[in-house]
Tab-separated table of C-alpha atoms in Angstrom:
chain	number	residue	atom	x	y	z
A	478	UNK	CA	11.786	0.022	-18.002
A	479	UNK	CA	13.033	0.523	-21.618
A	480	UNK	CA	11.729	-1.153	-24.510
A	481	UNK	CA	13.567	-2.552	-27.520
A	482	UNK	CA	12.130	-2.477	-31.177
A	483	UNK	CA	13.119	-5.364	-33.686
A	484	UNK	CA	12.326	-4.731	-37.287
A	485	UNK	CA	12.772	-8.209	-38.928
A	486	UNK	CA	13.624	-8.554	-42.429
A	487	UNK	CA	12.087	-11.465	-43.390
A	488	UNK	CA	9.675	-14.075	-41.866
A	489	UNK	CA	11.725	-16.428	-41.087
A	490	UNK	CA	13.659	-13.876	-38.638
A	491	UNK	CA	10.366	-13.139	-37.099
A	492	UNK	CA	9.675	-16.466	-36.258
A	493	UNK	CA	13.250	-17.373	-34.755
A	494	UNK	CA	13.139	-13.844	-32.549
A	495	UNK	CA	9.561	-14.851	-31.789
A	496	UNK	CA	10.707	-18.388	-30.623
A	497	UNK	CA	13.304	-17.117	-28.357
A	498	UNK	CA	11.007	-14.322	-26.540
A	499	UNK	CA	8.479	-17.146	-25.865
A	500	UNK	CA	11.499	-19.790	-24.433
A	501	UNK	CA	12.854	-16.953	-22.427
A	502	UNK	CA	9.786	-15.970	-21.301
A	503	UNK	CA	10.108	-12.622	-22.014
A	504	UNK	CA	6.453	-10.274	-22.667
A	505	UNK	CA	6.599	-9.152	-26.677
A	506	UNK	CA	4.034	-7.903	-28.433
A	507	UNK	CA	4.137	-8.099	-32.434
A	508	UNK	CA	2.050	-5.745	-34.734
A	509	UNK	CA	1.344	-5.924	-38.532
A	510	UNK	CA	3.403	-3.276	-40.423
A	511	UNK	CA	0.477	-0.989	-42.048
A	512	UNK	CA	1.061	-0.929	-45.519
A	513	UNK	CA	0.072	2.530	-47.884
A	514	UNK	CA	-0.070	3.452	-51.367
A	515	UNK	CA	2.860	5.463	-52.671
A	516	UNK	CA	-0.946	7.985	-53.291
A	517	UNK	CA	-1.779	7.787	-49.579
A	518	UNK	CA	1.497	8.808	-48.521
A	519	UNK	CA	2.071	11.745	-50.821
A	520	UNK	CA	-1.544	12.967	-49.590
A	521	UNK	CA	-0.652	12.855	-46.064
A	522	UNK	CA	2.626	14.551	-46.568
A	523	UNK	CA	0.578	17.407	-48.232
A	524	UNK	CA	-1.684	17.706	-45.302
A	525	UNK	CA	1.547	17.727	-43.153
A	526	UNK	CA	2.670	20.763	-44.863
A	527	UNK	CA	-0.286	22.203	-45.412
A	528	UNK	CA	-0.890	22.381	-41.682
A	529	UNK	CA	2.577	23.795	-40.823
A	530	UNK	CA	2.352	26.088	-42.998
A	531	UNK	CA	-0.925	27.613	-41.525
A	532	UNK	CA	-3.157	26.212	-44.526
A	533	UNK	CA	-6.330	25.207	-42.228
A	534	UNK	CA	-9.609	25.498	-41.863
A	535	UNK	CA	-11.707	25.078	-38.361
A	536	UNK	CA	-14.091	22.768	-37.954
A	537	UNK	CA	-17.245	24.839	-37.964
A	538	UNK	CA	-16.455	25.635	-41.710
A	539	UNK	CA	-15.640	22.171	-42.281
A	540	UNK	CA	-19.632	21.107	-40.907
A	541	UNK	CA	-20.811	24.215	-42.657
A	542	UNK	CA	-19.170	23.324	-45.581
A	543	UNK	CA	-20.705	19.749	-45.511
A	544	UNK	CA	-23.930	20.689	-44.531
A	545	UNK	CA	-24.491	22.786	-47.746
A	546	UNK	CA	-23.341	19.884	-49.665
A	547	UNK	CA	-25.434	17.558	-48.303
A	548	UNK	CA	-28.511	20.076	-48.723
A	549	UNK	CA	-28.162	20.220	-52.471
């Protein structure tokens, strides 16, 4: 079965689209949009690149790492 995606500009939209799913008793199911700082975002995009570009560290230094932090 494919799935359509509706991005509603304004409330009102989202109500009237909602309305009509509900009389044609079709199954929907709406989700918040997750709003980020401009901050956030630029952080994440970092990490993003960061990570493709090989710029990691494993795990075990990450704990190893925090456990000598948390020992001082």
């Amino acid at each position: 079965m494919k799935s359509i995606v509706i991005y509603p500009d304004n409330p009102k939209q989202f109500s009237v689209i909602e309305a009509f799913l509900e009389e044609m008793k079709i199954r929907f199911k709406s989700q918040e949009d997750i709003i980020i700082s401009e901050e956030i975002k630029q952080s994440v995009l970092e990490g993003i690149k960061d990570a493709e570009e090989g710029r990691l560290i494993s795990s075990e230094e990450v704990r190893k790492k925090a456990e000598a932090l948390c020992s001082k």
